[in-house]
Amino acid sequence: MDMNKKKNKGLAVFFYSLAVIVLLYFIMLMMTIGPEFYFNYFWLIAGLFFLGLALVLTFSNRVIAALPKPALFVIEILVFAGCFLFIFVEAMIIRQSMKLPEQEAEYLIVLGAKVNGSSPSLILKYRIQKAAEYLNVHNDVRVVVSGGKGSDENISEAEAMYNGLVELGIAKERILMEDRSTSTKENLDFSAEVIAADGNDIEQTRVLVVTTDFHVLRALRIAQKAGYQNVEGLAAKSVWYLVPTNYVREFLAVVKDKIVGNM
């Protein structure tokens, strides 16, 4: 019994610490990107959940001890399986983000992200910069900028990327626009139509998808499911303070897209 109390006390301290870290991160996100980004509230819920666990471990030892051993075993198995799945998916995401293209592309597809009014968000600026770096070295490559216009955006993501690439010296005639999409799947489906209209078949064309590091794995799997036969990824860097948010959110997106059959 003393060992159980000691174990529960150690776990309580761990969850108290985790709750403080998560809740401070939530406050930081609210101060930097604001309350309109709904995933911020995931961290509030997570912080309160960890705080609740810590309180249970601190004040309800008898309740935990009273649980049947089979129930505790099932809970432990579910927690272990969830942790294993999370680590496995995150490892695949990180591994894919580190891969470099093995061959020169014929087309880039730059996936859209948030536009603030008429200006690309920082995450979108990094994608534009990464695409421009590649295009400045590979002068024969054309680029599809892909992303529609949200209700809170003054221009489409495609137009913001078009403007950004032109400002970085990319010739206008090299840039094709796809401005209807509202999801990664639509990005790639509609970009395939743009490439086809430009006289090329995505099954035969070498395509390089430019997106943020955490997003490369899912983008490529969706592209392959959509019919791209010769596709690779090119990772732009993340916004440092959004790394926890982006990687947790991406885990959920990978699971969702796998379940619904997008990848």
PDB file of C-alpha atoms in Angstrom:
ATOM      1  CA  MET A   1       0.000   0.000   0.000  1.00  0.00           C
ATOM      2  CA  ASP A   2       2.871   2.361   0.848  1.00  0.00           C
ATOM      3  CA  MET A   3       4.381   1.663  -2.558  1.00  0.00           C
ATOM      4  CA  ASN A   4       1.058   2.524  -4.222  1.00  0.00           C
ATOM      5  CA  LYS A   5       0.851   5.796  -2.289  1.00  0.00           C
ATOM      6  CA  LYS A   6       4.398   6.669  -3.277  1.00  0.00           C
ATOM      7  CA  LYS A   7       3.658   5.830  -6.923  1.00  0.00           C
ATOM      8  CA  ASN A   8       0.459   7.898  -6.915  1.00  0.00           C
ATOM      9  CA  LYS A   9       2.252  10.845  -5.303  1.00  0.00           C
ATOM     10  CA  GLY A  10       4.930  10.739  -8.001  1.00  0.00           C
ATOM     11  CA  LEU A  11       2.303  10.581 -10.739  1.00  0.00           C
ATOM     12  CA  ALA A  12       0.401  13.460  -9.146  1.00  0.00           C
ATOM     13  CA  VAL A  13       3.513  15.654  -9.179  1.00  0.00           C
ATOM     14  CA  PHE A  14       4.091  14.721 -12.830  1.00  0.00           C
ATOM     15  CA  PHE A  15       0.526  15.635 -13.840  1.00  0.00           C
ATOM     16  CA  TYR A  16       0.585  18.879 -11.831  1.00  0.00           C
ATOM     17  CA  SER A  17       3.776  19.871 -13.682  1.00  0.00           C
ATOM     18  CA  LEU A  18       2.307  18.853 -17.030  1.00  0.00           C
ATOM     19  CA  ALA A  19      -0.874  20.839 -16.314  1.00  0.00           C
ATOM     20  CA  VAL A  20       1.136  23.983 -15.548  1.00  0.00           C
ATOM     21  CA  ILE A  21       3.243  23.663 -18.715  1.00  0.00           C
ATOM     22  CA  VAL A  22       0.221  23.012 -20.943  1.00  0.00           C
ATOM     23  CA  LEU A  23      -1.849  25.839 -19.457  1.00  0.00           C
ATOM     24  CA  LEU A  24       1.062  28.292 -19.806  1.00  0.00           C
ATOM     25  CA  TYR A  25       1.389  27.222 -23.451  1.00  0.00           C
ATOM     26  CA  PHE A  26      -2.329  27.861 -23.926  1.00  0.00           C
ATOM     27  CA  ILE A  27      -1.949  31.375 -22.502  1.00  0.00           C
ATOM     28  CA  MET A  28       1.043  32.033 -24.773  1.00  0.00           C
ATOM     29  CA  LEU A  29      -0.939  30.933 -27.840  1.00  0.00           C
ATOM     30  CA  MET A  30      -3.867  33.137 -26.905  1.00  0.00           C
ATOM     31  CA  MET A  31      -1.493  36.094 -26.622  1.00  0.00           C
ATOM     32  CA  THR A  32       0.305  35.401 -29.922  1.00  0.00           C
ATOM     33  CA  ILE A  33      -2.239  34.053 -32.405  1.00  0.00           C
ATOM     34  CA  GLY A  34      -5.454  34.922 -30.602  1.00  0.00           C
ATOM     35  CA  PRO A  35      -8.700  33.197 -29.621  1.00  0.00           C
ATOM     36  CA  GLU A  36      -9.959  32.740 -33.202  1.00  0.00           C
ATOM     37  CA  PHE A  37      -7.652  29.727 -33.689  1.00  0.00           C
ATOM     38  CA  TYR A  38      -9.917  27.036 -32.261  1.00  0.00           C
ATOM     39  CA  PHE A  39      -7.245  24.400 -31.705  1.00  0.00           C
ATOM     40  CA  ASN A  40      -5.807  26.620 -28.958  1.00  0.00           C
ATOM     41  CA  TYR A  41      -8.608  25.363 -26.737  1.00  0.00           C
ATOM     42  CA  PHE A  42      -7.300  21.816 -27.061  1.00  0.00           C
ATOM     43  CA  TRP A  43      -4.467  22.897 -24.755  1.00  0.00           C
ATOM     44  CA  LEU A  44      -6.892  24.402 -22.256  1.00  0.00           C
ATOM     45  CA  ILE A  45      -8.866  21.140 -22.173  1.00  0.00           C
ATOM     46  CA  ALA A  46      -5.666  19.081 -21.928  1.00  0.00           C
ATOM     47  CA  GLY A  47      -4.323  21.240 -19.106  1.00  0.00           C
ATOM     48  CA  LEU A  48      -7.549  20.913 -17.122  1.00  0.00           C
ATOM     49  CA  PHE A  49      -7.573  17.161 -17.781  1.00  0.00           C
ATOM     50  CA  PHE A  50      -4.024  16.758 -16.414  1.00  0.00           C
ATOM     51  CA  LEU A  51      -4.941  18.922 -13.430  1.00  0.00           C
ATOM     52  CA  GLY A  52      -7.967  16.715 -12.804  1.00  0.00           C
ATOM     53  CA  LEU A  53      -5.826  13.584 -12.923  1.00  0.00           C
ATOM     54  CA  ALA A  54      -3.393  15.116 -10.457  1.00  0.00           C
ATOM     55  CA  LEU A  55      -6.201  16.002  -8.062  1.00  0.00           C
ATOM     56  CA  VAL A  56      -7.675  12.515  -8.283  1.00  0.00           C
ATOM     57  CA  LEU A  57      -4.284  10.977  -7.532  1.00  0.00           C
ATOM     58  CA  THR A  58      -3.804  13.382  -4.614  1.00  0.00           C
ATOM     59  CA  PHE A  59      -7.184  13.104  -2.903  1.00  0.00           C
ATOM     60  CA  SER A  60      -8.832   9.894  -4.129  1.00  0.00           C
ATOM     61  CA  ASN A  61      -6.346   7.119  -3.478  1.00  0.00           C
ATOM     62  CA  ARG A  62      -9.097   4.948  -2.008  1.00  0.00           C
ATOM     63  CA  VAL A  63     -11.162   5.256  -5.182  1.00  0.00           C
ATOM     64  CA  ILE A  64      -8.230   4.147  -7.320  1.00  0.00           C
ATOM     65  CA  ALA A  65      -7.401   1.307  -4.966  1.00  0.00           C
ATOM     66  CA  ALA A  66     -11.019   0.156  -5.058  1.00  0.00           C
ATOM     67  CA  LEU A  67     -11.043  -0.257  -8.828  1.00  0.00           C
ATOM     68  CA  PRO A  68     -10.984  -3.906  -9.950  1.00  0.00           C
ATOM     69  CA  LYS A  69      -7.627  -5.063 -11.246  1.00  0.00           C
ATOM     70  CA  PRO A  70      -9.085  -5.989 -14.672  1.00  0.00           C
ATOM     71  CA  ALA A  71     -10.399  -2.426 -15.058  1.00  0.00           C
ATOM     72  CA  LEU A  72      -7.014  -0.952 -14.151  1.00  0.00           C
ATOM     73  CA  PHE A  73      -5.373  -3.350 -16.601  1.00  0.00           C
ATOM     74  CA  VAL A  74      -7.702  -2.278 -19.439  1.00  0.00           C
ATOM     75  CA  ILE A  75      -7.062   1.401 -18.674  1.00  0.00           C
ATOM     76  CA  GLU A  76      -3.306   0.835 -18.693  1.00  0.00           C
ATOM     77  CA  ILE A  77      -3.486  -1.057 -22.007  1.00  0.00           C
ATOM     78  CA  LEU A  78      -5.542   1.718 -23.631  1.00  0.00           C
ATOM     79  CA  VAL A  79      -3.138   4.389 -22.409  1.00  0.00           C
ATOM     80  CA  PHE A  80      -0.139   2.371 -23.613  1.00  0.00           C
ATOM     81  CA  ALA A  81      -1.733   1.734 -27.028  1.00  0.00           C
ATOM     82  CA  GLY A  82      -2.598   5.407 -27.425  1.00  0.00           C
ATOM     83  CA  CYS A  83       0.931   6.498 -26.521  1.00  0.00           C
ATOM     84  CA  PHE A  84       2.432   3.923 -28.880  1.00  0.00           C
ATOM     85  CA  LEU A  85       0.199   5.061 -31.780  1.00  0.00           C
ATOM     86  CA  PHE A  86       1.057   8.711 -31.137  1.00  0.00           C
ATOM     87  CA  ILE A  87       4.815   8.041 -31.045  1.00  0.00           C
ATOM     88  CA  PHE A  88       4.659   5.816 -34.137  1.00  0.00           C
ATOM     89  CA  VAL A  89       2.752   8.378 -36.233  1.00  0.00           C
ATOM     90  CA  GLU A  90       4.923  11.281 -35.050  1.00  0.00           C
ATOM     91  CA  ALA A  91       8.065   9.310 -35.912  1.00  0.00           C
ATOM     92  CA  MET A  92       6.765   8.783 -39.463  1.00  0.00           C
ATOM     93  CA  ILE A  93       5.890  12.489 -39.748  1.00  0.00           C
ATOM     94  CA  ILE A  94       9.371  13.558 -38.628  1.00  0.00           C
ATOM     95  CA  ARG A  95      11.131  10.984 -40.807  1.00  0.00           C
ATOM     96  CA  GLN A  96       9.244  12.092 -43.924  1.00  0.00           C
ATOM     97  CA  SER A  97       9.904  15.770 -43.210  1.00  0.00           C
ATOM     98  CA  MET A  98      13.660  15.139 -43.258  1.00  0.00           C
ATOM     99  CA  LYS A  99      13.756  13.486 -46.685  1.00  0.00           C
ATOM    100  CA  LEU A 100      15.175  15.481 -49.585  1.00  0.00           C
ATOM    101  CA  PRO A 101      13.904  15.197 -53.187  1.00  0.00           C
ATOM    102  CA  GLU A 102      15.755  12.594 -55.213  1.00  0.00           C
ATOM    103  CA  GLN A 103      15.011  14.002 -58.669  1.00  0.00           C
ATOM    104  CA  GLU A 104      14.229  17.306 -60.310  1.00  0.00           C
ATOM    105  CA  ALA A 105      10.540  18.106 -60.503  1.00  0.00           C
ATOM    106  CA  GLU A 106       8.576  19.310 -63.496  1.00  0.00           C
ATOM    107  CA  TYR A 107       5.988  21.024 -61.279  1.00  0.00           C
ATOM    108  CA  LEU A 108       5.898  22.306 -57.742  1.00  0.00           C
ATOM    109  CA  ILE A 109       2.610  22.369 -55.895  1.00  0.00           C
ATOM    110  CA  VAL A 110       2.685  24.826 -53.003  1.00  0.00           C
ATOM    111  CA  LEU A 111      -0.060  24.111 -50.496  1.00  0.00           C
ATOM    112  CA  GLY A 112      -1.899  27.046 -48.990  1.00  0.00           C
ATOM    113  CA  ALA A 113      -2.135  28.196 -45.387  1.00  0.00           C
ATOM    114  CA  LYS A 114      -3.684  31.054 -43.473  1.00  0.00           C
ATOM    115  CA  VAL A 115      -3.758  34.539 -45.032  1.00  0.00           C
ATOM    116  CA  ASN A 116      -4.071  37.485 -42.645  1.00  0.00           C
ATOM    117  CA  GLY A 117      -6.142  39.965 -44.604  1.00  0.00           C
ATOM    118  CA  SER A 118      -4.082  40.170 -47.780  1.00  0.00           C
ATOM    119  CA  SER A 119      -0.741  39.089 -46.275  1.00  0.00           C
ATOM    120  CA  PRO A 120       0.475  35.504 -45.939  1.00  0.00           C
ATOM    121  CA  SER A 121       0.829  34.208 -42.404  1.00  0.00           C
ATOM    122  CA  LEU A 122       4.328  33.332 -41.222  1.00  0.00           C
ATOM    123  CA  ILE A 123       3.789  29.641 -41.946  1.00  0.00           C
ATOM    124  CA  LEU A 124       2.726  30.504 -45.519  1.00  0.00           C
ATOM    125  CA  LYS A 125       5.678  32.876 -45.959  1.00  0.00           C
ATOM    126  CA  TYR A 126       8.024  30.000 -45.146  1.00  0.00           C
ATOM    127  CA  ARG A 127       6.349  27.842 -47.817  1.00  0.00           C
ATOM    128  CA  ILE A 128       6.633  30.648 -50.374  1.00  0.00           C
ATOM    129  CA  GLN A 129      10.317  31.140 -49.534  1.00  0.00           C
ATOM    130  CA  LYS A 130      11.077  27.412 -49.804  1.00  0.00           C
ATOM    131  CA  ALA A 131       9.328  27.215 -53.185  1.00  0.00           C
ATOM    132  CA  ALA A 132      11.198  30.304 -54.456  1.00  0.00           C
ATOM    133  CA  GLU A 133      14.534  28.793 -53.388  1.00  0.00           C
ATOM    134  CA  TYR A 134      13.826  25.713 -55.489  1.00  0.00           C
ATOM    135  CA  LEU A 135      12.446  27.640 -58.459  1.00  0.00           C
ATOM    136  CA  ASN A 136      15.445  29.971 -58.574  1.00  0.00           C
ATOM    137  CA  VAL A 137      17.769  26.980 -58.917  1.00  0.00           C
ATOM    138  CA  HIS A 138      15.553  24.957 -61.300  1.00  0.00           C
ATOM    139  CA  ASN A 139      14.574  27.445 -63.976  1.00  0.00           C
ATOM    140  CA  ASP A 140      12.441  25.092 -66.099  1.00  0.00           C
ATOM    141  CA  VAL A 141      10.091  24.084 -63.288  1.00  0.00           C
ATOM    142  CA  ARG A 142       6.557  25.478 -63.189  1.00  0.00           C
ATOM    143  CA  VAL A 143       4.605  25.976 -59.979  1.00  0.00           C
ATOM    144  CA  VAL A 144       0.968  25.553 -58.965  1.00  0.00           C
ATOM    145  CA  VAL A 145      -0.057  27.705 -55.993  1.00  0.00           C
ATOM    146  CA  SER A 146      -3.040  26.012 -54.368  1.00  0.00           C
ATOM    147  CA  GLY A 147      -5.491  27.414 -51.847  1.00  0.00           C
ATOM    148  CA  GLY A 148      -8.921  29.009 -51.750  1.00  0.00           C
ATOM    149  CA  LYS A 149     -10.224  32.058 -49.921  1.00  0.00           C
ATOM    150  CA  GLY A 150     -11.519  31.745 -46.379  1.00  0.00           C
ATOM    151  CA  SER A 151     -14.331  33.865 -44.968  1.00  0.00           C
ATOM    152  CA  ASP A 152     -11.819  35.861 -42.919  1.00  0.00           C
ATOM    153  CA  GLU A 153      -9.340  36.372 -45.777  1.00  0.00           C
ATOM    154  CA  ASN A 154      -9.346  39.300 -48.226  1.00  0.00           C
ATOM    155  CA  ILE A 155      -7.674  37.311 -50.995  1.00  0.00           C
ATOM    156  CA  SER A 156      -7.232  33.633 -51.733  1.00  0.00           C
ATOM    157  CA  GLU A 157      -4.232  31.726 -50.434  1.00  0.00           C
ATOM    158  CA  ALA A 158      -3.267  31.104 -54.064  1.00  0.00           C
ATOM    159  CA  GLU A 159      -3.213  34.825 -54.808  1.00  0.00           C
ATOM    160  CA  ALA A 160      -1.136  35.532 -51.694  1.00  0.00           C
ATOM    161  CA  MET A 161       1.384  32.890 -52.801  1.00  0.00           C
ATOM    162  CA  TYR A 162       1.378  34.231 -56.366  1.00  0.00           C
ATOM    163  CA  ASN A 163       2.161  37.725 -55.101  1.00  0.00           C
ATOM    164  CA  GLY A 164       4.848  36.417 -52.767  1.00  0.00           C
ATOM    165  CA  LEU A 165       6.608  34.424 -55.483  1.00  0.00           C
ATOM    166  CA  VAL A 166       6.537  37.358 -57.904  1.00  0.00           C
ATOM    167  CA  GLU A 167       8.059  39.587 -55.206  1.00  0.00           C
ATOM    168  CA  LEU A 168      10.858  37.016 -54.837  1.00  0.00           C
ATOM    169  CA  GLY A 169      11.647  37.182 -58.543  1.00  0.00           C
ATOM    170  CA  ILE A 170       9.694  34.250 -59.982  1.00  0.00           C
ATOM    171  CA  ALA A 171       8.358  35.012 -63.473  1.00  0.00           C
ATOM    172  CA  LYS A 172       4.568  35.277 -63.624  1.00  0.00           C
ATOM    173  CA  GLU A 173       4.316  32.913 -66.591  1.00  0.00           C
ATOM    174  CA  ARG A 174       5.774  30.096 -64.477  1.00  0.00           C
ATOM    175  CA  ILE A 175       3.004  30.362 -61.883  1.00  0.00           C
ATOM    176  CA  LEU A 176      -0.346  28.568 -62.212  1.00  0.00           C
ATOM    177  CA  MET A 177      -3.156  29.297 -59.763  1.00  0.00           C
ATOM    178  CA  GLU A 178      -5.648  26.950 -58.125  1.00  0.00           C
ATOM    179  CA  ASP A 179      -7.897  29.038 -55.885  1.00  0.00           C
ATOM    180  CA  ARG A 180     -10.892  26.790 -55.099  1.00  0.00           C
ATOM    181  CA  SER A 181      -9.554  24.311 -52.557  1.00  0.00           C
ATOM    182  CA  THR A 182     -10.407  24.248 -48.860  1.00  0.00           C
ATOM    183  CA  SER A 183      -8.506  21.128 -47.733  1.00  0.00           C
ATOM    184  CA  THR A 184      -5.321  19.221 -48.484  1.00  0.00           C
ATOM    185  CA  LYS A 185      -7.257  16.662 -50.536  1.00  0.00           C
ATOM    186  CA  GLU A 186      -8.852  19.413 -52.623  1.00  0.00           C
ATOM    187  CA  ASN A 187      -5.454  21.113 -52.983  1.00  0.00           C
ATOM    188  CA  LEU A 188      -4.097  18.017 -54.657  1.00  0.00           C
ATOM    189  CA  ASP A 189      -7.219  17.032 -56.617  1.00  0.00           C
ATOM    190  CA  PHE A 190      -7.668  20.513 -58.092  1.00  0.00           C
ATOM    191  CA  SER A 191      -3.938  20.984 -58.700  1.00  0.00           C
ATOM    192  CA  ALA A 192      -3.987  17.761 -60.730  1.00  0.00           C
ATOM    193  CA  GLU A 193      -6.666  19.368 -62.910  1.00  0.00           C
ATOM    194  CA  VAL A 194      -4.485  22.466 -63.366  1.00  0.00           C
ATOM    195  CA  ILE A 195      -1.503  20.336 -64.389  1.00  0.00           C
ATOM    196  CA  ALA A 196      -3.713  18.365 -66.796  1.00  0.00           C
ATOM    197  CA  ALA A 197      -5.001  21.623 -68.315  1.00  0.00           C
ATOM    198  CA  ASP A 198      -1.366  22.632 -68.768  1.00  0.00           C
ATOM    199  CA  GLY A 199      -0.871  19.549 -70.933  1.00  0.00           C
ATOM    200  CA  ASN A 200       0.553  17.003 -68.467  1.00  0.00           C
ATOM    201  CA  ASP A 201      -0.688  13.810 -66.830  1.00  0.00           C
ATOM    202  CA  ILE A 202      -0.006  13.529 -63.093  1.00  0.00           C
ATOM    203  CA  GLU A 203       0.639   9.807 -63.511  1.00  0.00           C
ATOM    204  CA  GLN A 204       3.647  10.624 -65.678  1.00  0.00           C
ATOM    205  CA  THR A 205       4.713  14.014 -64.315  1.00  0.00           C
ATOM    206  CA  ARG A 206       7.372  14.549 -61.641  1.00  0.00           C
ATOM    207  CA  VAL A 207       5.723  16.623 -58.909  1.00  0.00           C
ATOM    208  CA  LEU A 208       7.196  18.149 -55.771  1.00  0.00           C
ATOM    209  CA  VAL A 209       4.758  19.159 -53.030  1.00  0.00           C
ATOM    210  CA  VAL A 210       5.932  22.113 -50.942  1.00  0.00           C
ATOM    211  CA  THR A 211       4.422  22.350 -47.477  1.00  0.00           C
ATOM    212  CA  THR A 212       5.444  22.727 -43.852  1.00  0.00           C
ATOM    213  CA  ASP A 213       7.578  19.948 -42.362  1.00  0.00           C
ATOM    214  CA  PHE A 214       4.844  18.424 -40.163  1.00  0.00           C
ATOM    215  CA  HIS A 215       2.457  18.267 -43.152  1.00  0.00           C
ATOM    216  CA  VAL A 216       4.656  16.486 -45.714  1.00  0.00           C
ATOM    217  CA  LEU A 217       3.728  12.900 -44.791  1.00  0.00           C
ATOM    218  CA  ARG A 218      -0.020  13.431 -44.999  1.00  0.00           C
ATOM    219  CA  ALA A 219       0.224  15.535 -48.160  1.00  0.00           C
ATOM    220  CA  LEU A 220       2.217  12.845 -49.958  1.00  0.00           C
ATOM    221  CA  ARG A 221      -0.066  10.004 -48.849  1.00  0.00           C
ATOM    222  CA  ILE A 222      -3.125  11.951 -50.013  1.00  0.00           C
ATOM    223  CA  ALA A 223      -1.384  12.755 -53.309  1.00  0.00           C
ATOM    224  CA  GLN A 224      -0.568   9.095 -53.924  1.00  0.00           C
ATOM    225  CA  LYS A 225      -4.158   8.094 -53.156  1.00  0.00           C
ATOM    226  CA  ALA A 226      -5.322  10.806 -55.589  1.00  0.00           C
ATOM    227  CA  GLY A 227      -3.305   9.320 -58.471  1.00  0.00           C
ATOM    228  CA  TYR A 228       0.070  11.048 -58.355  1.00  0.00           C
ATOM    229  CA  GLN A 229       2.570   8.392 -59.361  1.00  0.00           C
ATOM    230  CA  ASN A 230       5.824  10.327 -59.176  1.00  0.00           C
ATOM    231  CA  VAL A 231       5.548  12.696 -56.210  1.00  0.00           C
ATOM    232  CA  GLU A 232       7.962  13.832 -53.506  1.00  0.00           C
ATOM    233  CA  GLY A 233       7.866  16.411 -50.736  1.00  0.00           C
ATOM    234  CA  LEU A 234       9.868  19.523 -49.941  1.00  0.00           C
ATOM    235  CA  ALA A 235       9.593  20.689 -46.334  1.00  0.00           C
ATOM    236  CA  ALA A 236       9.422  24.312 -45.274  1.00  0.00           C
ATOM    237  CA  LYS A 237      10.304  25.084 -41.680  1.00  0.00           C
ATOM    238  CA  SER A 238       7.747  25.392 -38.904  1.00  0.00           C
ATOM    239  CA  VAL A 239       6.970  28.450 -36.827  1.00  0.00           C
ATOM    240  CA  TRP A 240       8.854  27.481 -33.663  1.00  0.00           C
ATOM    241  CA  TYR A 241       6.208  28.332 -31.075  1.00  0.00           C
ATOM    242  CA  LEU A 242       3.554  26.430 -33.035  1.00  0.00           C
ATOM    243  CA  VAL A 243       5.515  23.162 -33.174  1.00  0.00           C
ATOM    244  CA  PRO A 244       3.566  21.442 -30.326  1.00  0.00           C
ATOM    245  CA  THR A 245       0.228  22.580 -31.757  1.00  0.00           C
ATOM    246  CA  ASN A 246       1.069  21.623 -35.324  1.00  0.00           C
ATOM    247  CA  TYR A 247       2.426  18.170 -34.531  1.00  0.00           C
ATOM    248  CA  VAL A 248      -0.421  17.209 -32.173  1.00  0.00           C
ATOM    249  CA  ARG A 249      -3.003  18.560 -34.619  1.00  0.00           C
ATOM    250  CA  GLU A 250      -1.307  16.726 -37.486  1.00  0.00           C
ATOM    251  CA  PHE A 251      -1.454  13.431 -35.592  1.00  0.00           C
ATOM    252  CA  LEU A 252      -5.216  13.828 -35.309  1.00  0.00           C
ATOM    253  CA  ALA A 253      -5.458  14.808 -38.991  1.00  0.00           C
ATOM    254  CA  VAL A 254      -3.476  11.724 -40.080  1.00  0.00           C
ATOM    255  CA  VAL A 255      -5.763   9.455 -38.060  1.00  0.00           C
ATOM    256  CA  LYS A 256      -8.863  11.178 -39.456  1.00  0.00           C
ATOM    257  CA  ASP A 257      -7.699  11.047 -43.086  1.00  0.00           C
ATOM    258  CA  LYS A 258      -6.756   7.390 -42.701  1.00  0.00           C
ATOM    259  CA  ILE A 259     -10.181   6.547 -41.306  1.00  0.00           C
ATOM    260  CA  VAL A 260     -12.138   8.415 -44.018  1.00  0.00           C
ATOM    261  CA  GLY A 261      -9.965   6.969 -46.798  1.00  0.00           C
ATOM    262  CA  ASN A 262      -8.125  10.081 -47.988  1.00  0.00           C
ATOM    263  CA  MET A 263      -4.762   8.362 -47.506  1.00  0.00           C
TER     264      MET A 263
END
